[in-house]
PDB file of C-alpha atoms in Angstrom:
ATOM      1  CA  MET S   1      -3.520 -41.532  11.172  1.00  0.00           C
ATOM      2  CA  ILE S   2      -4.483 -37.711  11.008  1.00  0.00           C
ATOM      3  CA  GLN S   3      -3.421 -35.811   7.898  1.00  0.00           C
ATOM      4  CA  TRP S   4      -3.542 -32.183   7.983  1.00  0.00           C
ATOM      5  CA  VAL S   5      -4.732 -30.430   5.099  1.00  0.00           C
ATOM      6  CA  SER S   6      -4.701 -26.896   4.106  1.00  0.00           C
ATOM      7  CA  LEU S   7      -8.312 -25.703   3.050  1.00  0.00           C
ATOM      8  CA  GLY S   8      -7.212 -23.327   0.554  1.00  0.00           C
ATOM      9  CA  THR S   9      -6.101 -25.602  -1.923  1.00  0.00           C
ATOM     10  CA  GLY S  10      -5.637 -23.055  -5.091  1.00  0.00           C
ATOM     11  CA  PRO S  11      -3.739 -19.995  -5.624  1.00  0.00           C
ATOM     12  CA  ARG S  12      -4.859 -16.824  -3.700  1.00  0.00           C
ATOM     13  CA  PRO S  13      -6.199 -14.681  -5.968  1.00  0.00           C
ATOM     14  CA  VAL S  14      -4.933 -11.559  -3.641  1.00  0.00           C
ATOM     15  CA  PRO S  15      -1.898 -11.648  -1.889  1.00  0.00           C
ATOM     16  CA  GLN S  16      -2.046 -10.683   1.905  1.00  0.00           C
ATOM     17  CA  PRO S  17      -0.598  -7.405   3.214  1.00  0.00           C
ATOM     18  CA  VAL S  18       2.214  -7.458   5.457  1.00  0.00           C
ATOM     19  CA  SER S  19       1.414  -7.090   9.321  1.00  0.00           C
ATOM     20  CA  THR S  20       0.925  -3.684  10.617  1.00  0.00           C
ATOM     21  CA  PRO S  21       3.757  -3.727  13.384  1.00  0.00           C
ATOM     22  CA  LEU S  22       6.250  -4.670  10.634  1.00  0.00           C
ATOM     23  CA  VAL S  23       5.271  -1.952   8.421  1.00  0.00           C
ATOM     24  CA  TRP S  24       5.722   0.502  11.090  1.00  0.00           C
ATOM     25  CA  ALA S  25       9.021  -0.968  12.125  1.00  0.00           C
ATOM     26  CA  ALA S  26      10.065  -0.719   8.298  1.00  0.00           C
ATOM     27  CA  ALA S  27       8.533   3.024   8.436  1.00  0.00           C
ATOM     28  CA  PHE S  28      10.695   3.920  11.378  1.00  0.00           C
ATOM     29  CA  ALA S  29      14.064   2.195  10.210  1.00  0.00           C
ATOM     30  CA  GLY S  30      13.358   3.627   6.689  1.00  0.00           C
ATOM     31  CA  ALA S  31      12.465   7.293   7.847  1.00  0.00           C
ATOM     32  CA  MET S  32      15.437   7.388  10.022  1.00  0.00           C
ATOM     33  CA  ALA S  33      17.753   6.293   7.352  1.00  0.00           C
ATOM     34  CA  LEU S  34      16.105   8.706   4.777  1.00  0.00           C
ATOM     35  CA  VAL S  35      16.511  11.588   6.996  1.00  0.00           C
ATOM     36  CA  ALA S  36      19.841  10.823   7.951  1.00  0.00           C
ATOM     37  CA  VAL S  37      21.057  10.487   4.480  1.00  0.00           C
ATOM     38  CA  LEU S  38      19.110  13.813   3.301  1.00  0.00           C
ATOM     39  CA  ASN S  39      20.797  15.678   6.307  1.00  0.00           C
ATOM     40  CA  ALA S  40      24.310  14.498   5.309  1.00  0.00           C
ATOM     41  CA  LEU S  41      23.773  15.199   1.853  1.00  0.00           C
ATOM     42  CA  VAL S  42      21.772  18.540   2.008  1.00  0.00           C
ATOM     43  CA  GLY S  43      21.457  19.590   5.280  1.00  0.00           C
ATOM     44  CA  THR S  44      18.367  20.530   7.598  1.00  0.00           C
ATOM     45  CA  ASP S  45      17.600  23.644   5.430  1.00  0.00           C
ATOM     46  CA  ARG S  46      15.307  21.880   2.919  1.00  0.00           C
ATOM     47  CA  PRO S  47      12.500  20.496   4.540  1.00  0.00           C
ATOM     48  CA  GLY S  48      10.344  20.045   1.073  1.00  0.00           C
ATOM     49  CA  LEU S  49      13.097  17.739  -0.118  1.00  0.00           C
ATOM     50  CA  ALA S  50      12.579  15.428   3.110  1.00  0.00           C
ATOM     51  CA  LEU S  51       8.979  15.815   2.812  1.00  0.00           C
ATOM     52  CA  THR S  52       8.865  14.296  -0.705  1.00  0.00           C
ATOM     53  CA  GLY S  53      11.142  11.618   0.190  1.00  0.00           C
ATOM     54  CA  LEU S  54       9.138  10.527   3.288  1.00  0.00           C
ATOM     55  CA  SER S  55       5.917  10.541   1.143  1.00  0.00           C
ATOM     56  CA  LEU S  56       7.647   8.393  -1.508  1.00  0.00           C
ATOM     57  CA  LEU S  57       8.497   6.162   1.393  1.00  0.00           C
ATOM     58  CA  SER S  58       4.939   6.448   3.029  1.00  0.00           C
ATOM     59  CA  ALA S  59       3.365   5.671  -0.553  1.00  0.00           C
ATOM     60  CA  LEU S  60       6.099   2.566  -1.119  1.00  0.00           C
ATOM     61  CA  LEU S  61       5.011   1.254   2.210  1.00  0.00           C
ATOM     62  CA  GLY S  62       1.519   1.739   1.781  1.00  0.00           C
ATOM     63  CA  VAL S  63       1.752  -0.667  -1.024  1.00  0.00           C
ATOM     64  CA  TYR S  64       2.446  -3.834   1.296  1.00  0.00           C
ATOM     65  CA  ALA S  65       0.392  -2.699   3.976  1.00  0.00           C
ATOM     66  CA  ARG S  66      -3.272  -2.461   5.285  1.00  0.00           C
ATOM     67  CA  PHE S  67      -5.321   0.436   5.199  1.00  0.00           C
ATOM     68  CA  THR S  68      -5.305   0.573   9.302  1.00  0.00           C
ATOM     69  CA  ALA S  69      -1.477   0.959   9.026  1.00  0.00           C
ATOM     70  CA  ALA S  70      -1.623   4.170   7.203  1.00  0.00           C
ATOM     71  CA  PRO S  71      -1.930   6.633  10.331  1.00  0.00           C
ATOM     72  CA  GLY S  72       0.886   5.128  12.059  1.00  0.00           C
ATOM     73  CA  THR S  73       3.032   5.147   9.208  1.00  0.00           C
ATOM     74  CA  ALA S  74       2.516   8.634   8.676  1.00  0.00           C
ATOM     75  CA  ALA S  75       3.017   9.843  12.221  1.00  0.00           C
ATOM     76  CA  LEU S  76       6.519   7.808  12.206  1.00  0.00           C
ATOM     77  CA  CYS S  77       7.603   9.592   9.086  1.00  0.00           C
ATOM     78  CA  TRP S  78       6.253  12.905  10.302  1.00  0.00           C
ATOM     79  CA  LEU S  79       8.068  12.215  13.813  1.00  0.00           C
ATOM     80  CA  PHE S  80      11.421  12.100  11.916  1.00  0.00           C
ATOM     81  CA  LEU S  81      10.582  14.751   9.537  1.00  0.00           C
ATOM     82  CA  ASN S  82       9.531  17.193  12.359  1.00  0.00           C
ATOM     83  CA  GLY S  83      12.341  16.153  14.718  1.00  0.00           C
ATOM     84  CA  PHE S  84      15.478  15.750  12.902  1.00  0.00           C
ATOM     85  CA  ALA S  85      14.784  17.381   9.192  1.00  0.00           C
ATOM     86  CA  ILE S  86      14.281  21.022  10.251  1.00  0.00           C
ATOM     87  CA  PRO S  87      16.320  22.924  12.666  1.00  0.00           C
ATOM     88  CA  PRO S  88      16.674  22.718  15.583  1.00  0.00           C
ATOM     89  CA  ALA S  89      17.236  18.985  15.112  1.00  0.00           C
ATOM     90  CA  GLY S  90      16.169  16.687  18.026  1.00  0.00           C
ATOM     91  CA  VAL S  91      13.264  19.170  18.983  1.00  0.00           C
ATOM     92  CA  LEU S  92       9.552  18.261  18.108  1.00  0.00           C
ATOM     93  CA  THR S  93       7.465  21.522  17.615  1.00  0.00           C
ATOM     94  CA  TRP S  94       3.981  22.349  15.989  1.00  0.00           C
ATOM     95  CA  ALA S  95       3.576  24.766  13.836  1.00  0.00           C
ATOM     96  CA  ASN S  96       0.020  24.619  13.065  1.00  0.00           C
ATOM     97  CA  PRO S  97      -0.695  25.079   9.204  1.00  0.00           C
ATOM     98  CA  ARG S  98       2.757  23.670   8.331  1.00  0.00           C
ATOM     99  CA  ASP S  99       2.633  20.481  10.565  1.00  0.00           C
ATOM    100  CA  THR S 100      -0.890  19.683   9.502  1.00  0.00           C
ATOM    101  CA  PHE S 101       0.137  20.074   5.806  1.00  0.00           C
ATOM    102  CA  TRP S 102       2.988  17.563   6.693  1.00  0.00           C
ATOM    103  CA  LEU S 103       0.486  14.909   8.117  1.00  0.00           C
ATOM    104  CA  VAL S 104      -1.945  15.164   5.844  1.00  0.00           C
ATOM    105  CA  CYS S 105       0.650  14.959   2.960  1.00  0.00           C
ATOM    106  CA  LEU S 106       2.147  11.822   4.678  1.00  0.00           C
ATOM    107  CA  LEU S 107      -1.492  10.190   5.252  1.00  0.00           C
ATOM    108  CA  THR S 108      -2.528  10.552   1.660  1.00  0.00           C
ATOM    109  CA  ALA S 109       0.618   9.023   0.611  1.00  0.00           C
ATOM    110  CA  ALA S 110       0.290   5.968   2.521  1.00  0.00           C
ATOM    111  CA  LEU S 111      -3.448   5.696   1.699  1.00  0.00           C
ATOM    112  CA  ALA S 112      -2.849   6.193  -2.058  1.00  0.00           C
ATOM    113  CA  GLY S 113      -0.005   3.590  -2.183  1.00  0.00           C
ATOM    114  CA  THR S 114      -2.206   1.051  -0.312  1.00  0.00           C
ATOM    115  CA  ALA S 115      -5.481   2.017  -2.505  1.00  0.00           C
ATOM    116  CA  LEU S 116      -3.389   1.846  -5.631  1.00  0.00           C
ATOM    117  CA  ALA S 117      -1.890  -1.688  -4.459  1.00  0.00           C
ATOM    118  CA  ARG S 118      -5.483  -3.102  -3.625  1.00  0.00           C
ATOM    119  CA  LEU S 119      -6.644  -1.413  -7.178  1.00  0.00           C
ATOM    120  CA  LEU S 120      -3.929  -3.184  -8.896  1.00  0.00           C
ATOM    121  CA  GLN S 121      -4.219  -6.438  -6.816  1.00  0.00           C
ATOM    122  CA  ALA S 122      -8.073  -6.665  -7.389  1.00  0.00           C
ATOM    123  CA  ARG S 123      -7.633  -6.230 -11.441  1.00  0.00           C
ATOM    124  CA  ALA S 124      -5.006  -8.836 -11.468  1.00  0.00           C
ATOM    125  CA  ALA S 125      -7.038 -11.139  -9.373  1.00  0.00           C
ATOM    126  CA  TYR S 126     -10.133 -10.361 -11.833  1.00  0.00           C
ATOM    127  CA  ARG S 127      -7.880 -11.218 -14.902  1.00  0.00           C
ATOM    128  CA  ARG S 128      -6.941 -14.548 -13.418  1.00  0.00           C
ATOM    129  CA  LEU S 129     -10.277 -15.476 -12.951  1.00  0.00           C
ATOM    130  CA  THR S 130     -11.625 -17.643 -15.682  1.00  0.00           C
ATOM    131  CA  THR S 131     -15.192 -18.597 -16.439  1.00  0.00           C
ATOM    132  CA  SER S 132     -16.186 -21.986 -17.543  1.00  0.00           C
ATOM    133  CA  VAL S 133     -17.474 -22.015 -21.255  1.00  0.00           C
ATOM    134  CA  LEU S 134     -20.385 -24.376 -21.683  1.00  0.00           C
ATOM    135  CA  PRO S 135     -20.854 -25.875 -24.794  1.00  0.00           C
ATOM    136  CA  ARG S 136     -23.189 -24.520 -27.134  1.00  0.00           C
ATOM    137  CA  THR S 137     -26.800 -26.170 -27.134  1.00  0.00           C
ATOM    138  CA  PRO S 138     -28.510 -26.227 -30.605  1.00  0.00           C
ATOM    139  CA  GLU S 139     -31.426 -24.112 -31.019  1.00  0.00           C
ATOM    140  CA  PRO S 140     -34.288 -25.188 -33.599  1.00  0.00           C
ATOM    141  CA  GLY S 141     -32.690 -23.701 -36.653  1.00  0.00           C
ATOM    142  CA  ASP S 142     -29.199 -24.800 -36.214  1.00  0.00           C
ATOM    143  CA  TRP S 143     -29.567 -28.150 -37.789  1.00  0.00           C
ATOM    144  CA  PRO S 144     -28.584 -28.347 -41.390  1.00  0.00           C
ATOM    145  CA  TRP S 145     -32.221 -30.100 -42.093  1.00  0.00           C
ATOM    146  CA  ASP S 146     -34.120 -27.409 -40.200  1.00  0.00           C
ATOM    147  CA  GLY S 147     -33.924 -24.845 -42.898  1.00  0.00           C
TER     148      GLY S 147
END
Protein backbone atom coordinates (compact mmCIF):
# COMPACT_ATOMS: atom_id res chain seq x y z
CA MET A 1 0.00 0.00 0.00
CA ILE A 2 1.30 3.49 -0.88
CA GLN A 3 1.02 6.18 1.72
CA TRP A 4 1.50 9.79 0.65
CA VAL A 5 3.48 11.83 3.11
CA SER A 6 4.19 15.54 2.91
CA LEU A 7 7.88 16.32 2.64
CA GLY A 8 7.59 19.44 4.77
CA THR A 9 6.83 18.05 8.19
CA GLY A 10 7.33 21.11 10.38
CA PRO A 11 5.81 24.55 10.30
CA ARG A 12 6.95 26.79 7.48
CA PRO A 13 9.19 29.51 8.84
CA VAL A 14 8.03 32.07 6.25
CA PRO A 15 4.52 32.05 4.77
CA GLN A 16 4.10 31.76 1.03
CA PRO A 17 2.99 34.92 -0.79
CA VAL A 18 -0.33 35.03 -2.62
CA SER A 19 -0.24 34.22 -6.34
CA THR A 20 0.30 37.17 -8.68
CA PRO A 21 -2.98 36.85 -10.65
CA LEU A 22 -4.93 36.89 -7.39
CA VAL A 23 -3.10 40.04 -6.26
CA TRP A 24 -3.82 41.69 -9.60
CA ALA A 25 -7.50 40.74 -9.37
CA ALA A 26 -7.61 42.28 -5.90
CA ALA A 27 -5.84 45.40 -7.21
CA PHE A 28 -8.37 45.70 -10.04
CA ALA A 29 -11.39 45.31 -7.78
CA GLY A 30 -9.94 47.35 -4.93
CA ALA A 31 -8.84 50.25 -7.14
CA MET A 32 -12.20 50.31 -8.89
CA ALA A 33 -14.10 50.34 -5.59
CA LEU A 34 -11.80 52.91 -4.00
CA VAL A 35 -12.00 55.33 -6.92
CA ALA A 36 -15.79 54.91 -7.10
CA VAL A 37 -16.16 55.67 -3.39
CA LEU A 38 -13.81 58.66 -3.57
CA ASN A 39 -15.59 60.02 -6.65
CA ALA A 40 -18.95 59.69 -4.89
CA LEU A 41 -17.74 61.31 -1.65
CA VAL A 42 -15.33 64.06 -2.74
CA GLY A 43 -15.57 64.23 -6.53
CA THR A 44 -12.90 64.05 -9.20
CA ASP A 45 -11.23 67.35 -8.39
CA ARG A 46 -8.88 65.94 -5.72
CA PRO A 47 -6.49 63.46 -7.36
CA GLY A 48 -4.04 63.75 -4.45
CA LEU A 49 -6.52 62.03 -2.17
CA ALA A 50 -7.07 59.30 -4.76
CA LEU A 51 -3.30 58.89 -5.17
CA THR A 52 -2.90 58.53 -1.40
CA GLY A 53 -5.70 55.97 -1.18
CA LEU A 54 -4.41 53.95 -4.11
CA SER A 55 -0.85 54.07 -2.72
CA LEU A 56 -2.12 52.65 0.56
CA LEU A 57 -3.99 49.96 -1.38
CA SER A 58 -0.81 49.14 -3.33
CA ALA A 59 1.19 48.88 -0.11
CA LEU A 60 -1.45 46.68 1.50
CA LEU A 61 -1.54 44.37 -1.50
CA GLY A 62 2.26 44.35 -1.57
CA VAL A 63 2.28 42.85 1.92
CA TYR A 64 0.72 39.65 0.59
CA ALA A 65 2.36 39.59 -2.86
CA ARG A 66 5.62 38.66 -4.50
CA PHE A 67 7.99 41.33 -5.75
CA THR A 68 7.07 40.42 -9.32
CA ALA A 69 3.47 41.51 -8.73
CA ALA A 70 4.41 45.10 -7.85
CA PRO A 71 4.63 46.57 -11.39
CA GLY A 72 1.25 45.15 -12.40
CA THR A 73 -0.35 46.30 -9.15
CA ALA A 74 1.01 49.80 -9.67
CA ALA A 75 -0.13 49.85 -13.31
CA LEU A 76 -3.67 48.74 -12.46
CA CYS A 77 -3.97 51.35 -9.72
CA TRP A 78 -2.59 54.00 -12.08
CA LEU A 79 -5.13 53.06 -14.77
CA PHE A 80 -8.01 53.69 -12.39
CA LEU A 81 -6.38 56.83 -11.02
CA ASN A 82 -5.78 58.28 -14.47
CA GLY A 83 -8.95 57.01 -16.08
CA PHE A 84 -11.56 57.72 -13.43
CA ALA A 85 -10.16 59.86 -10.59
CA ILE A 86 -9.31 62.94 -12.68
CA PRO A 87 -11.49 64.78 -15.18
CA PRO A 88 -12.45 63.88 -17.87
CA ALA A 89 -13.54 60.57 -16.39
CA GLY A 90 -13.10 57.54 -18.64
CA VAL A 91 -10.31 59.05 -20.75
CA LEU A 92 -6.72 57.92 -20.34
CA THR A 93 -4.19 60.70 -20.76
CA TRP A 94 -0.46 61.03 -20.21
CA ALA A 95 0.94 64.19 -18.68
CA ASN A 96 4.62 63.32 -18.42
CA PRO A 97 5.76 64.72 -15.07
CA ARG A 98 2.46 64.07 -13.27
CA ASP A 99 1.81 60.53 -14.47
CA THR A 100 5.43 59.50 -14.10
CA PHE A 101 5.33 60.70 -10.50
CA TRP A 102 2.07 58.83 -9.90
CA LEU A 103 3.46 55.59 -11.32
CA VAL A 104 6.62 55.93 -9.24
CA CYS A 105 4.56 56.57 -6.09
CA LEU A 106 2.35 53.54 -6.70
CA LEU A 107 5.29 51.28 -7.57
CA THR A 108 7.25 52.48 -4.54
CA ALA A 109 4.27 51.81 -2.29
CA ALA A 110 3.82 48.27 -3.65
CA LEU A 111 7.54 47.48 -3.34
CA ALA A 112 7.73 49.02 0.14
CA GLY A 113 4.78 46.91 1.30
CA THR A 114 6.38 43.75 -0.06
CA ALA A 115 9.81 44.56 1.38
CA LEU A 116 8.36 45.40 4.79
CA ALA A 117 6.39 42.15 4.85
CA ARG A 118 9.44 40.10 3.89
CA LEU A 119 11.57 41.77 6.57
CA LEU A 120 8.97 41.23 9.29
CA GLN A 121 8.40 37.62 8.21
CA ALA A 122 12.14 36.91 8.16
CA ARG A 123 12.53 38.47 11.60
CA ALA A 124 9.65 36.39 12.97
CA ALA A 125 11.09 33.24 11.38
CA TYR A 126 14.51 33.98 12.87
CA ARG A 127 12.95 34.35 16.31
CA ARG A 128 11.11 31.03 15.93
CA LEU A 129 14.29 29.15 15.15
CA THR A 130 15.87 27.65 18.22
CA THR A 131 19.40 26.50 18.60
CA SER A 132 20.13 23.41 20.59
CA VAL A 133 22.13 24.09 23.70
CA LEU A 134 24.80 21.48 24.19
CA PRO A 135 25.54 20.35 27.73
CA ARG A 136 28.56 22.01 29.22
CA THR A 137 31.64 19.84 29.06
CA PRO A 138 33.84 20.06 32.11
CA GLU A 139 37.04 22.00 31.65
CA PRO A 140 40.19 20.89 33.52
CA GLY A 141 39.67 23.41 36.33
CA ASP A 142 35.92 22.82 36.80
CA TRP A 143 36.09 19.86 39.17
CA PRO A 144 36.12 20.63 42.88
CA TRP A 145 39.28 18.58 43.49
CA ASP A 146 41.17 20.24 40.55
CA GLY A 147 41.49 23.48 42.55
